[in-house]
Amino acid sequence: MTRVAILNVTGYAGAELARLLHTHPAVELAAVTGRSSVGQRLPEVFPHLWPVDLPITDEVDDSVDLVFSALPHAASAEAVVPFLLRDIPVIDLSADFRLRDAAVYERFYGRPHPAPELLSGAVYGIPEVTGGPGPDTKLVANPGCYAAGAILALAPAVASGAIESAVVDGKSGISGAGRSLGQAYHYSEANDSLSAYGLAGGGHRHRPEMDQELSRLATDGWSPLTFVPHLVPMTRGILTTAYATPARGVPASALGDAYRDFYRSSPFVRIVDTPPATKQVSGTNNCLLHVRSDDPAGRLIIVSVIDNLGRGAAAQAVHNMNRVLGLPETTGLDAVALYP
Amino acid sequence: MTRVAILNVTGYAGAELARLLHTHPAVELAAVTGRSSVGQRLPEVFPHLWPVDLPITDEVDDSVDLVFSALPHAASAEAVVPFLLRDIPVIDLSADFRLRDAAVYERFYGRPHPAPELLSGAVYGIPEVTGGPGPDTKLVANPGCYAAGAILALAPAVASGAIESAVVDGKSGISGAGRSLGQAYHYSEANDSLSAYGLAGGGHRHRPEMDQELSRLATDGWSPLTFVPHLVPMTRGILTTAYATPARGVPASALGDAYRDFYRSSPFVRIVDTPPATKQVSGTNNCLLHVRSDDPAGRLIIVSVIDNLGRGAAAQAVHNMNRVLGLPETTGLDAVALYP
Amino acid sequence: MTRVAILNVTGYAGAELARLLHTHPAVELAAVTGRSSVGQRLPEVFPHLWPVDLPITDEVDDSVDLVFSALPHAASAEAVVPFLLRDIPVIDLSADFRLRDAAVYERFYGRPHPAPELLSGAVYGIPEVTGGPGPDTKLVANPGCYAAGAILALAPAVASGAIESAVVDGKSGISGAGRSLGQAYHYSEANDSLSAYGLAGGGHRHRPEMDQELSRLATDGWSPLTFVPHLVPMTRGILTTAYATPARGVPASALGDAYRDFYRSSPFVRIVDTPPATKQVSGTNNCLLHVRSDDPAGRLIIVSVIDNLGRGAAAQAVHNMNRVLGLPETTGLDAVALYP
Amino acid sequence: MTRVAILNVTGYAGAELARLLHTHPAVELAAVTGRSSVGQRLPEVFPHLWPVDLPITDEVDDSVDLVFSALPHAASAEAVVPFLLRDIPVIDLSADFRLRDAAVYERFYGRPHPAPELLSGAVYGIPEVTGGPGPDTKLVANPGCYAAGAILALAPAVASGAIESAVVDGKSGISGAGRSLGQAYHYSEANDSLSAYGLAGGGHRHRPEMDQELSRLATDGWSPLTFVPHLVPMTRGILTTAYATPARGVPASALGDAYRDFYRSSPFVRIVDTPPATKQVSGTNNCLLHVRSDDPAGRLIIVSVIDNLGRGAAAQAVHNMNRVLGLPETTGLDAVALYP
């Protein structure tokens, strides 16, 4: 059994990782760290993790074979360097290694990158689109939740040359804001209400990730996306609605086939004929996609749904781990979505 | 006191009208009709309307001074004709008199218009934008809920010549689907989940309304909108996110002022500096608007929130009634939103 | 116009008071205080209160005619003393003047009472049950939210001699926990989940209030209630389910009439034949009661619903103010519940 | 692999069974029936079951080794007889074989029992309490959802002689009402609201189940329970709050140990020191119990949480199947709850 550790298990992504790894047949969850919770056992913080009765420690020693970091940005980069130096593969769920350009990182995260020398070696891990990671990968940058939903929605259209930009309207469940308290996430404020956010200061941090990865697929240039995220009164799930004007000469009717071809070999992505609901993928690494090319205004419309803590964080991280370890992609990820 | 009646009080728009009219200082709610509920009293169907203890009848006689119709389309047009013939003003909350072109009506509602001769005399009633209705109006077409949100969001930009089309991403609470049962509105299916809908068959029926009214404001031509509605797990509220590329030569930075100017005299519409939440207008005729012109991709982004049963239906209808009756616009509409 | 002030408008009870007082025809909301928000205007903290454009100040001078205190316990008692000394009536929404026995206060609130000399002069304000307050009242203790629901549910049975104790199962919407942040009220934790709380340390603080007021009605002695509160994933509303074994000799079938008699003159309380839902009283001072005396096990079952921020806080406070000012009870409280 | 079938897969219990059985390592889900959906494939009805791509048929042949029936009562008894005649074990999730007394069945279900001769051979399947089923069992009556929560909450206290009756306040998520439409389960009615129900006509049907099973454990007689169910605005979960006066001579402080002893060998039940939340068991067969014996009024208070579709239906059914097949109890039931 491969021994794995989770840095900062006490957020929602960390807890979801613990949930998935506990029943993963090829790995043993050997250690978990926290910050304010050091000294407690995991079920004291998360009663639902009662079967995962591990102590929350301050540090992880080098007896582990692979490390997940669910630390916040900046803290994460600093924490994973020692593991990389010891040649222990790292799957980083923070934003630290997603952006290849340290200057873009600094602009969006408000500080110089803590380890810019590692950026070129990191693999952005959304395998259906980026091809990686693989057995040789040492550092995986796990995508941002909104970025995962948008990239899965747009990649086939971009790769086929049909579009060169898009409007991305993102709608997320509130667990995407994390477990830390905030007035906007206080139940009485968030329940039965809806708002947009992330509009000021150049937009949301996940937008440059989308542009970075989609522009790599583009055959004829790329113009920046417009991206507006919204806070939806539900716990999990991201629905992305993407709008784009197809390039002249690309028959819109061909795009459905382009999507099916693009995802033909993925066990996690499925093109569906009726608009999907976020709850249909709850707890999984799955993505359901709905593609429309018959808009009266001539725009292409793509809708994707993912679980923000699944494909948008922890399940995607396990998917990436499976590839790093040379396991079948679906190992430990074959549970069916919890519905209703 | 002006005596008013509600046709089909037993849906959500009808019930909301009864709620608002009960405390309106200038009118008396004199009669309400239902369909399956004839013979019951209103509080038997809606316990919250206990103070509005009226019998639900089959028909309304001509002793009333003004009629609201909350009937479904087609049934509404047929029911209001007799009142119009007797010169009793009608405020129609159905879709029957919103579209000026009977052929467009037939395409989107699947049947010939029941009373096409009345179309030219109907006033589309969103006063801040259309200027009407007024004391001479006999037939008011109350806007569709999504249309109200989108038109309020886009009208100033269109009227100023800044935009000639847009992408409109609409997000509605589930009461917008009405009180009739449906699998998609069953609690266990809808709760904690999110989906798009209305994508097939030429798109949602409120889109031609938006195009009709916005194209009338356009100074340099108009291209059809793209509109995708979404079903959000909350009871009330519509948030509209509109995206548009400003025409060359229009300084985007000027648009905030254009919005403030456009709505200067409206007591119901307010431009806000932080993105609004739908719950901030719950139970009211209000609309909060947030305008961004600093998108890195150069697009104009406008967010509006309304209550789909308020400004999107019943409160807008009372607003229109106030204008028809020559009352101050805010009469009976001065309650503050219920929050949280 | 009577000039009134709200101390600590920035919690949910304070904001609801502002909402109700803004449209109250006999009073003018003249001043509001906050704590962390001093210097802001009210709509900056609560955008839905945009029409109530008052500055949030640190203190209120003695130009006001009546004061509401929505301060936390202990702070409230200290803050209202100066107004009482100047003979300005106070309606206190905190717990400070609800318990007549300073020793009980100290046990449940963990500190000596700040102004025990005022306890005997305070009137517990749930008029249908306690008869007060009236025009001579200087200090009103507004009931706790759970206490209001339980006392309204049980008072007629207790006063008729039918019961001498009860089990009270309370179920509250999450706004009852206030606007201050807490992990249990974080949206992602509270949504789609249900829990009991307040079981340790002698039980919830509202229980001694219930026992105090109900024991005053009891004709043949009183044994302490058992009370367990629950946190329900909804914003507003309290449903109370009370269970009691009727005394021998009291025909259970007579209790429905006892309830109707008891509340005959109240415009706010209504006995209903089908179990009520909390949303049917949202935003109001109303209470719906359902009484069952046909339980196979012979117990009496009473269900009450109130709005925890309405009858459980702000609307009850306005009701009490109306009585202190000698106004009709329903003044400013005639709005119909917002439903759905 | 044992080949199993589900009768009536198209309700929520049936769908949850399909979800659990798909990843169960010892069985193959070989056939599923529906009623209105015959001819469709399972993922057409439930997109989240996309990996379970079975046709929905009208009937199941005798090539299967075990049958689950998720049919409604009466229909279920009729449908399972042929399997029993062929010696194929049946786990019945309907109410048909829960009540041992056909007269009680007729009173609560409004019709004569369809197969009263089978009642004596059925095993009520809540293994921690009833000991059964086992390898020889041919017919398992899977408990009602409320009954499961209440029996798990009360059994140790009853078996220890501490209590002889109780008040049971049940609170269920709305999926308990099933997938069939109803006004009370329409999203806009149910959301953000709470109500009691099932009070008329002798009370809820699950109450006689509770009395039947608990009276079998009682050492000194049993008086009927009082049971009131409530509809809570959440999808899954049942929280049961039980109140009972301990018999004289039973030291209340000993009851915590009695609970721990009673459930010592169960991998699914856990006694917790802080009140549990329903979401902590979502998707599982688990039950968390909290026991208080320090109520000021001297009553014993027990809180249990289960997933109404898990321990209250499908996971309990798989648990029972594991025992019938002689498998370890937790086979296929080791997934961790989905949280948040």
XYZ file of N, CA, C and O in Angstrom, chain D residues 260-327:
272
model
N -23.856 2.207 25.560
C -22.590 1.740 24.993
C -22.528 0.210 24.960
O -22.070 -0.387 23.988
N -23.011 -0.411 26.032
C -23.018 -1.877 26.061
C -23.909 -2.448 24.957
O -23.534 -3.365 24.242
N -25.086 -1.875 24.845
C -26.061 -2.420 23.909
C -25.519 -2.431 22.480
O -25.744 -3.376 21.721
N -24.810 -1.361 22.113
C -24.336 -1.238 20.729
C -22.858 -1.587 20.578
O -22.255 -1.263 19.559
N -22.296 -2.239 21.600
C -20.858 -2.489 21.582
C -20.389 -3.184 20.307
O -19.340 -2.864 19.755
N -21.152 -4.140 19.821
C -20.661 -4.919 18.684
C -21.144 -4.395 17.341
O -20.872 -5.015 16.311
N -21.846 -3.286 17.337
C -22.319 -2.777 16.048
C -21.289 -1.854 15.413
O -20.847 -0.893 16.032
N -20.942 -2.137 14.154
C -20.011 -1.220 13.474
C -20.696 0.050 12.967
O -20.039 0.950 12.481
N -22.009 0.101 13.101
C -22.746 1.215 12.494
C -23.262 2.240 13.509
O -23.621 3.349 13.120
N -23.352 1.858 14.772
C -23.962 2.743 15.763
C -22.892 3.278 16.702
O -22.031 2.535 17.163
N -22.968 4.560 16.972
C -21.951 5.168 17.835
C -22.610 6.159 18.786
O -23.446 6.951 18.365
N -22.221 6.076 20.059
C -22.702 7.012 21.067
C -21.754 8.203 21.067
O -20.542 8.018 21.199
N -22.298 9.406 20.915
C -21.442 10.591 20.823
C -21.745 11.566 21.953
O -22.862 11.631 22.461
N -20.725 12.321 22.320
C -20.833 13.207 23.483
C -21.439 14.568 23.160
O -21.849 15.290 24.062
N -21.437 14.923 21.890
C -22.084 16.182 21.515
C -23.238 15.852 20.583
O -23.170 14.884 19.820
N -24.294 16.645 20.614
C -25.460 16.317 19.795
C -25.074 16.194 18.324
O -24.405 17.077 17.780
N -25.466 15.129 17.677
C -25.069 14.899 16.279
C -25.957 15.663 15.302
O -27.036 16.137 15.654
N -25.472 15.768 14.061
C -26.225 16.415 12.979
C -26.531 15.371 11.913
O -25.711 14.475 11.660
N -27.690 15.511 11.289
C -28.089 14.487 10.320
C -27.079 14.337 9.185
O -26.860 13.234 8.687
N -26.477 15.451 8.789
C -25.568 15.376 7.646
C -24.336 14.528 7.937
O -23.638 14.104 7.010
N -24.076 14.273 9.211
C -22.899 13.466 9.567
C -23.062 11.989 9.207
O -22.098 11.228 9.291
N -24.252 11.576 8.820
C -24.466 10.171 8.429
C -25.002 10.058 7.006
O -25.461 8.979 6.598
N -24.903 11.124 6.249
C -25.530 11.155 4.921
C -24.936 10.089 3.990
O -23.733 10.022 3.794
N -25.814 9.285 3.425
C -25.374 8.259 2.478
C -24.941 6.962 3.117
O -24.466 6.071 2.409
N -25.105 6.807 4.425
C -24.581 5.634 5.124
C -25.672 4.861 5.877
O -26.817 5.287 5.952
N -25.248 3.742 6.464
C -26.106 2.936 7.340
C -25.896 3.310 8.803
O -26.406 2.645 9.703
N -25.177 4.395 9.047
C -24.780 4.737 10.411
C -25.905 5.385 11.217
O -26.842 5.955 10.665
N -25.744 5.295 12.528
C -26.631 5.980 13.460
C -25.778 6.571 14.568
O -24.979 5.854 15.192
N -25.902 7.859 14.784
C -25.226 8.504 15.912
C -26.263 8.778 16.995
O -27.366 9.238 16.706
N -25.893 8.493 18.240
C -26.817 8.615 19.377
C -26.211 9.506 20.452
O -25.032 9.390 20.774
N -27.064 10.351 20.983
C -26.645 11.225 22.092
C -27.650 11.030 23.221
O -28.857 11.142 23.006
N -27.152 10.728 24.408
C -28.013 10.382 25.544
C -27.783 11.372 26.679
O -26.646 11.620 27.070
N -28.897 11.969 27.174
C -28.788 12.916 28.295
C -29.644 12.427 29.444
O -30.828 12.137 29.271
N -29.076 12.403 30.612
C -29.855 11.994 31.779
C -29.812 13.066 32.866
O -30.110 12.798 34.011
N -29.440 14.279 32.497
C -29.333 15.349 33.495
C -30.368 16.460 33.272
O -30.162 17.602 33.661
N -31.480 16.105 32.652
C -32.553 17.077 32.448
C -33.076 17.556 33.801
O -33.360 16.743 34.684
N -33.232 18.856 33.970
C -33.735 19.363 35.255
C -35.095 18.770 35.630
O -35.400 18.630 36.818
N -35.888 18.419 34.628
C -37.204 17.857 34.925
C -37.144 16.354 35.152
O -38.175 15.723 35.401
N -35.966 15.779 35.074
C -35.823 14.361 35.395
C -36.108 13.418 34.251
O -36.093 12.196 34.435
N -36.353 13.966 33.071
C -36.626 13.074 31.946
C -35.325 12.654 31.267
O -34.333 13.383 31.271
N -35.372 11.485 30.689
C -34.271 11.010 29.855
C -34.488 11.561 28.446
O -35.607 11.542 27.936
N -33.422 12.058 27.839
C -33.522 12.618 26.487
C -32.537 11.885 25.595
O -31.347 11.810 25.921
N -33.028 11.334 24.510
C -32.145 10.642 23.565
C -32.363 11.230 22.180
O -33.496 11.407 21.730
N -31.241 11.544 21.515
C -31.287 12.071 20.153
C -30.581 11.078 19.238
O -29.448 10.674 19.522
N -31.239 10.691 18.141
C -30.569 9.848 17.153
C -30.624 10.514 15.794
O -31.579 11.241 15.483
N -29.604 10.280 14.994
C -29.645 10.714 13.592
C -29.324 9.536 12.686
O -28.428 8.735 12.966
N -30.087 9.449 11.617
C -29.849 8.462 10.561
C -30.122 9.147 9.220
O -30.688 10.230 9.166
N -29.697 8.509 8.144
C -30.114 8.917 6.803
C -31.396 8.151 6.498
O -31.397 6.914 6.507
N -32.469 8.874 6.233
C -33.746 8.180 6.017
C -33.703 7.241 4.814
O -34.403 6.236 4.795
N -32.880 7.555 3.802
C -32.751 6.658 2.655
C -31.647 5.627 2.864
O -31.510 4.691 2.086
N -30.820 5.822 3.902
C -29.743 4.895 4.222
C -30.217 3.901 5.267
O -30.853 2.897 4.953
N -29.933 4.174 6.531
C -30.415 3.309 7.603
C -31.942 3.237 7.603
O -32.523 2.242 8.019
N -32.586 4.260 7.098
C -34.044 4.247 7.073
C -34.629 3.525 5.878
O -35.851 3.413 5.763
N -33.780 3.006 4.982
C -34.315 2.297 3.809
C -33.230 1.430 3.158
O -33.056 0.267 3.523
N -32.482 1.998 2.205
C -31.666 1.171 1.322
C -30.425 0.591 1.996
O -30.081 -0.578 1.786
N -29.711 1.383 2.780
C -28.505 0.842 3.415
C -28.889 -0.221 4.438
O -28.221 -1.260 4.550
N -29.966 0.006 5.169
C -30.456 -1.024 6.091
C -30.807 -2.292 5.324
O -30.567 -3.402 5.802
N -31.343 -2.147 4.138
C -31.700 -3.317 3.331
C -30.446 -4.079 2.899
O -30.429 -5.317 2.883
N -29.393 -3.348 2.547
C -28.142 -4.018 2.173
C -27.530 -4.697 3.401
O -27.005 -5.818 3.325
N -27.589 -4.014 4.524
C -27.153 -4.592 5.797
C -27.881 -5.926 6.032
O -27.261 -6.953 6.342
N -29.178 -5.900 5.858
C -29.961 -7.127 6.041
C -29.576 -8.188 5.015
O -29.452 -9.369 5.343
N -29.341 -7.768 3.772
C -28.896 -8.722 2.754
C -27.581 -9.360 3.143
O -27.398 -10.580 3.009
N -26.642 -8.549 3.621
C -25.346 -9.096 4.029
C -25.536 -10.211 5.057
O -24.865 -11.251 4.993
N -26.467 -10.025 5.975
C -26.691 -11.048 6.997
C -27.360 -12.287 6.400
O -27.019 -13.417 6.757
N -28.276 -12.072 5.498
C -28.925 -13.224 4.853
C -27.901 -14.021 4.046
O -27.933 -15.258 4.021
N -26.972 -13.304 3.404
C -25.964 -13.987 2.577
C -24.770 -14.464 3.380
O -23.835 -15.050 2.822
N -24.749 -14.201 4.670
C -23.628 -14.634 5.491
C -22.359 -13.840 5.282
O -21.254 -14.308 5.563
N -22.505 -12.635 4.777
C -21.340 -11.772 4.552
C -21.065 -10.927 5.800
O -21.959 -10.724 6.622
